[in-house]
XYZ file of C-alpha atoms in Angstrom:
172
model
C 23.329 14.921 6.460
C 21.420 11.870 6.650
C 17.913 11.819 6.777
C 16.570 9.950 9.460
C 13.680 12.002 10.547
C 10.542 13.749 9.601
C 11.843 16.835 9.632
C 15.207 15.947 8.118
C 12.937 13.847 5.216
C 10.434 17.091 4.884
C 13.392 19.610 4.812
C 15.410 17.683 2.333
C 12.236 17.175 -0.127
C 11.770 21.050 0.383
C 15.089 21.640 -0.914
C 15.073 18.420 -3.563
C 12.246 20.335 -4.939
C 13.537 23.774 -4.825
C 16.677 22.314 -6.915
C 15.058 20.564 -9.233
C 12.481 24.208 -10.472
C 15.989 25.870 -9.974
C 17.651 23.032 -12.797
C 14.633 23.371 -14.848
C 15.265 27.391 -15.423
C 18.632 26.698 -15.456
C 19.070 23.625 -17.728
C 22.139 22.303 -15.160
C 22.688 19.048 -13.675
C 23.364 18.224 -9.453
C 24.263 15.099 -9.589
C 23.258 15.350 -5.491
C 19.880 15.628 -6.003
C 20.096 12.349 -8.171
C 21.836 10.572 -5.110
C 19.529 12.081 -2.326
C 17.166 11.008 -4.453
C 18.010 7.632 -4.760
C 19.075 7.669 -0.930
C 14.752 8.237 -0.653
C 13.975 5.070 -2.771
C 16.561 3.046 -1.172
C 15.485 3.781 2.603
C 12.235 2.864 1.099
C 12.891 -0.355 0.551
C 12.265 -3.289 3.126
C 14.566 -5.806 1.135
C 17.644 -5.634 -0.539
C 20.475 -7.967 -2.484
C 23.795 -8.518 0.341
C 26.003 -7.161 -2.442
C 23.544 -3.423 -2.767
C 24.849 -0.906 -1.184
C 23.417 3.040 -0.541
C 24.740 5.893 -1.810
C 26.467 8.336 0.740
C 25.710 9.912 2.258
C 22.884 7.778 2.796
C 23.764 5.105 5.951
C 20.451 2.612 5.027
C 17.821 1.193 7.203
C 14.263 1.289 6.424
C 12.933 4.552 7.258
C 10.241 5.149 4.493
C 8.723 1.814 4.393
C 5.090 1.578 5.333
C 4.006 -0.741 7.252
C 0.457 -1.221 5.202
C -0.631 0.011 2.247
C -2.255 3.619 2.041
C -5.629 4.458 0.279
C -7.595 7.539 -0.559
C -5.624 11.053 -2.052
C -2.138 11.948 -1.530
C -1.982 14.946 0.112
C 1.550 16.640 -0.204
C 3.679 17.703 2.334
C 3.756 20.356 4.235
C 6.146 23.104 5.217
C 5.374 22.426 8.434
C 6.275 19.402 8.369
C 10.166 20.498 8.253
C 9.818 21.466 12.493
C 7.829 19.630 13.291
C 8.360 16.359 16.284
C 5.770 13.828 15.333
C 7.156 10.340 14.610
C 6.419 9.112 11.092
C 3.449 7.792 10.182
C 2.902 5.859 7.292
C 0.548 9.386 5.952
C 3.572 11.216 5.685
C 6.130 8.000 4.482
C 3.723 7.796 1.780
C 3.783 11.052 1.180
C 7.746 11.569 1.169
C 7.798 8.858 -1.792
C 5.115 10.389 -3.491
C 6.980 13.919 -3.459
C 10.189 11.830 -4.382
C 8.652 10.202 -7.241
C 7.427 13.688 -8.842
C 10.665 15.040 -8.377
C 12.276 12.360 -10.390
C 9.576 12.291 -12.813
C 10.650 15.444 -13.379
C 14.443 15.359 -13.672
C 14.102 12.132 -15.882
C 12.334 13.980 -18.812
C 14.840 17.287 -18.226
C 17.913 15.097 -18.308
C 16.690 12.708 -21.458
C 18.709 14.125 -23.361
C 21.646 13.881 -22.154
C 24.297 11.682 -23.294
C 25.091 10.490 -20.132
C 21.473 9.675 -18.960
C 21.492 6.209 -18.335
C 24.556 6.580 -16.345
C 23.210 9.038 -14.290
C 19.982 7.063 -13.933
C 21.412 3.338 -13.363
C 21.838 3.656 -9.501
C 17.888 5.062 -9.291
C 16.900 2.407 -11.157
C 18.446 -0.244 -9.899
C 17.626 0.953 -6.290
C 13.921 1.335 -7.966
C 13.281 -2.055 -8.489
C 13.221 -3.614 -5.196
C 10.895 -1.003 -3.932
C 7.701 -3.630 -2.535
C 5.272 -2.129 -4.326
C 2.315 -4.202 -2.390
C 3.377 -2.319 0.592
C 3.366 0.976 -0.523
C 0.128 3.240 -1.851
C -1.519 2.293 -5.284
C -0.998 6.080 -6.642
C 3.107 6.104 -5.496
C 2.946 2.585 -6.943
C 1.972 3.794 -10.384
C 4.633 6.386 -10.507
C 7.612 4.319 -9.982
C 6.543 2.072 -12.733
C 6.007 5.350 -14.789
C 9.960 6.192 -13.818
C 10.823 2.473 -14.315
C 9.445 3.093 -17.464
C 10.667 6.290 -19.072
C 13.919 4.840 -18.013
C 14.187 2.177 -20.058
C 11.703 3.583 -23.225
C 13.438 6.805 -23.538
C 17.181 6.647 -21.857
C 18.023 3.087 -22.772
C 16.611 3.307 -26.312
C 18.915 6.272 -26.022
C 22.065 3.953 -25.256
C 21.225 1.762 -27.661
C 20.802 3.808 -30.427
C 23.948 5.587 -29.479
C 25.700 8.262 -32.167
C 29.338 8.082 -33.656
C 31.284 11.378 -31.912
C 31.624 14.107 -33.581
C 35.215 16.050 -33.483
C 35.551 19.467 -34.077
C 37.902 20.386 -36.779
C 40.197 22.286 -35.481
C 41.121 21.964 -32.092
C 39.690 24.215 -29.650
């Protein structure tokens, strides 16, 4: 489903956090989770190049673009937001972006050793470059920069190093 309101964003991030914990314990990979987080950051961009399209099921929009930068402490999302009928205010948008950043950092650190990590996180890295840091909370902006730096230092450097493909001696 396409998140467009407060309950759907809260529910999606809640499920993403559950799935992240499950992936952490099982050492598996879920591409749908990366697509969802990419979509969260996509709807947090106010201006994107015309050749950049959202990954399905996201249809775009700017649902999570704050109207003005907030300050102070960022609280965690509440489970009661899943059933809330309130409109999305800047505090909620900041909480959503903060939660998405925390989940993304966990996933990047969890999957950094995968051979295909560069290809997996490339769409996310492209979208993160277009997030307007002037409109978002300073703490969220720092986390986005941290995600970008982890991507460039760990994942991109591992891609450049490359390694020889080791073939088994006998067909399996």
